[in-house]
Amino acid sequence: MNDETLFIEGGRVIDPSAGTDGVRTVVVRGGRIAEVSERVDKPRDARTLDARGRWVVPGFIDLHAHLREPGQEYKETVESGARAALAGGFTAVCSMPNTYPPNDNASVTELVLARAAAARMARVYPVGCISRALKGEELAEYGELKEAGCVALSDDGRPVMSSALMRRALEYARAFDLPVTVHEEDLALVGKGVMHEGKTSTRLGLLGAPAAAEEVMVLRDIALAELTGGRLHVAHLSCAGSVRAVREAKRRGLAVTAEVTPHHLALCDEDVARSGYDSCFKMNPPLRSTEDVRAVREALAEGTIDCVATDHAPHSLVEKEVEFDLAANGVVGLETAFAVCLTLVREGVLSERRLVEALTSAPARTFRLPGGTLARNAPADVAILDPVRSWRCEPERFQSKGRNSPWKGALLTGRCTQALVGGRIAYELTEGER
Amino acid sequence: MREQVVMNAEAIERHLKRMAREVLERARGGDLAIVGIRRGGVHLAKRLRFDLAQASGKEVPLGTLDIALYRDDLSERPNAPVVGPTDIQFSVTGKTIVLVDDVLYTGRTVRAALDELVDFGRPRRVLLVVLVDRGGRELPIAPDVVGAQLEVPEPEQVEVRLVEEGAGVDEVIVRTRGQA
Amino acid sequence: MIGRHRHLIGLEDLSREEILLVLALATSMKEVLRRPLKKVPTLRGKAVVNLFFEASTRTRTSFETAAKILSADAVNWTASSSSVSKGETLLDTARNIEAMRPDLLVIRHPAGGAPRFIADRVGCSVVSAGDGAHEHPSQGLLDMYTLAEHFTRNSGGAKDGAPDFATLSGRTVTIVGDVTHSRVARSNLHGLLKLGARVRVCGPPTMIPPGIEALGASVYYHLRPAVEGADAVMMLRIQHERIGDPLLPGTREYSKIWGLNEKKVNEWLSPSCAILHPGPINRGVELSPEVADGPRSVILEQVENGVAVRMAILYLLAGAAPAEPAEGAARA
């Protein structure tokens, strides 16, 4: 199917990398983008895909997802996660290394890549550990990880508490030109907190973790990035203090980037209360105050936060259907990201172009990944999205094994109808799915 | 500040030829090797070796000795003296060593050279050959073959100049000490 | 004296001429090493005290051998064996030793600046055998001597077997390893630049100190570009565990990326490129055994030249009249 030419017609092509926004025909040939233009010579019996009324964009790239394999296949596998990605319009996803065993060596990296290749769903880019076995004591072998195919380094799930280790990690990573994506929380300040420390946590009687716990680590790591010349990427940035720090770092020209999750853009700590202590509203970093939400929204719109990343974190009922204090942190997000972010467009927080950029060219640029563009000769990773299609979010029908979504039961607008990977239609929303 | 030539090129050559014949007589058939004491004895040793070869038809091995490491006056000098190369490629043991220097004065240089020489092995004999013996011995050292004997009082210096060392002509001069 | 210097603390202090003075003298000293009777009476009656606050068999033995060939009396004093463990300060130790009237102190200490500290407070000459990560001047000198010997041999040999130190000019020398903690790297850097060579340093970014470029070195994080086109490669010993500072993920990855094995040597180094190592070698980490024992290795020459260079240093500093005590040095 790859060698046959495909004409995607009638759709609104939004490609921020090329500045395109308008009705175009996208021609896919040999697994690559052959042409994007208003008028195209098309043979009569050519394969076509009717994209009228829909957006045609570069396939989304998620810099942050937990695919749980190896070790916790009951929560998700590389295959189910890669399929969930496509259903959400993501043709590429970076898989975090906090698996069992953790991805601190070539064998685990190769396993993830082999599973992804066999699944033939979204592309999977493995992220390697910062520290051996995620213990936060010794460096992992970044040379080996890079050679095996890792595109970034992270101890996500845990912060790197040792400043000495973080410093050395940023330095050592320079030899392999790998970005270091950091989960920022000072464990001592977080203590036993299970949600954001503020009016709502007081009202609910739950121990809170202050936003400062994130901010102090962001400030520390920005200083270390400056010291070492390393590439720092702040994962799931959630509060106003972190935004200020990143904004200042960028103003000074440091190699610092940041991402934000859809749930931190759309929900706040009061939603924990509204949900009635529902653990689908429990994640780390927690949902923050309305001031923090306003700050991250502004930051995303202006570019201080470079991109949107889902932090897709599937858990099973065993981990989530327990009292709030004991529930595991995390929510799934691949299949709802587009719809949630579209609400920001409707509320006037983001332009449509900025939304697409935050999911395509921005993540590609941040981790220096291929894709995120419909430029000529780029791999034909394309997402076709229906921006007005309404659908009820029913987690039982997710492609992901995870059911822990704060949007369960909600009526959402905006959905991916087709996704192409390397020119092949790897996902198609069947009419049976509402 | 006068310089006086006490031996000219022709005389030097004449002496050397005669010294070569004397060495052969005194050697009594021993296995010869020539060692020149740096720096003044080096080129004289080479010339003597040539003259010996002319006289005997045999070319004998040639070595160089630098005595800096054997000096007895190191403690009195503010700066350690420059050490040049010592180069003795043959075995000293059993040989009749012809030790060559330009001027014999206090005898301390020869004393150091003898100490160094016997660290290389056990010569059968050492014949001391100098171009000029100027007297003024401070140690009981006596030359075996001498070019010329000169009484040169204390404040005056004797200098042997050879064209191999860059001089214009071969000559031996006497001058007052202190002149450059 | 080495030129104007009564002490040898580092190569940063020496001028080009002073360095050449020591190196030229080492040639004569090397000849003594090759004699059947390896002894000259030059420093007879002089006492050389090795004051080693850090364990080191090879350097200490090298200095001791050098002293003994020159007929000096060599006395060894090692920290573990004595008063430091009883709480005596560095200064008191040195003063006490000095009261026994040595002619020269050879000092190795884990703190940078310790030899300078001692030199300013005692009357005899002081030679640094290595202070912390600061300098190891005799090592730098013997490395340069070995390099000049190698380059002279490769360009057709010298007339009288002596190395021509002008051959160092314009050459490229690459130093690979933990440059941050290496006094050998620093001494070589200072010395080689003064003799006209170009210096590259290479290692994981965690082991390249800030400001090394300002000192004159070019920095490389990858081995191949660092050694391609180099005339000599100097491999430093790796100590990957430093308490509280995780510099490396272990020696396995270091060896894979920055170690020299036969394949890399044959593909990336010219046949005339010399390979040096200050020792002791971690075989299989910095160098594979085939490379350490291979045709480009001049490691054993380094050891021999080390004795000759140290003889030259001792001769210059101890073989002369005792100098006036340092200004302000309190004499009991």
Coordinates of N, CA and C in Angstrom, one line a residue, chain A residues 48 50 84 102 111 157 162 191 266 269 298 367 383 429:
Chain A
T48 N -7.9 8.0 -3.1 CA -8.2 9.3 -2.4 C -8.7 9.0 -1.0
D50 N -11.1 11.3 1.5 CA -11.9 12.5 1.5 C -11.8 13.1 2.9
A84 N -3.6 3.4 21.1 CA -4.2 4.5 21.8 C -3.7 5.8 21.3
P102 N 13.7 -1.1 34.6 CA 13.7 0.2 34.0 C 14.6 0.2 32.8
L111 N 13.9 -4.0 23.4 CA 12.6 -4.7 23.6 C 11.4 -3.8 23.2
G157 N 8.7 10.0 37.1 CA 8.1 9.3 38.2 C 8.7 9.7 39.5
S162 N 19.5 14.4 44.1 CA 20.9 14.8 44.3 C 21.3 15.8 43.2
G191 N 6.4 15.7 50.9 CA 6.0 14.8 52.1 C 5.0 13.9 51.7
A266 N -6.7 22.2 31.6 CA -8.2 22.2 31.7 C -8.8 22.1 33.0
D269 N -7.6 22.3 41.1 CA -7.7 21.5 42.3 C -9.2 21.4 42.7
E298 N -1.4 30.8 29.7 CA -0.7 32.0 29.0 C 0.6 31.5 28.5
F367 N 12.8 17.7 21.0 CA 13.6 16.5 21.1 C 14.4 16.2 19.8
A383 N -2.3 13.1 10.6 CA -3.5 12.9 11.4 C -4.6 13.6 10.7
L429 N -11.1 5.4 12.4 CA -12.2 5.4 13.3 C -13.4 4.8 12.6

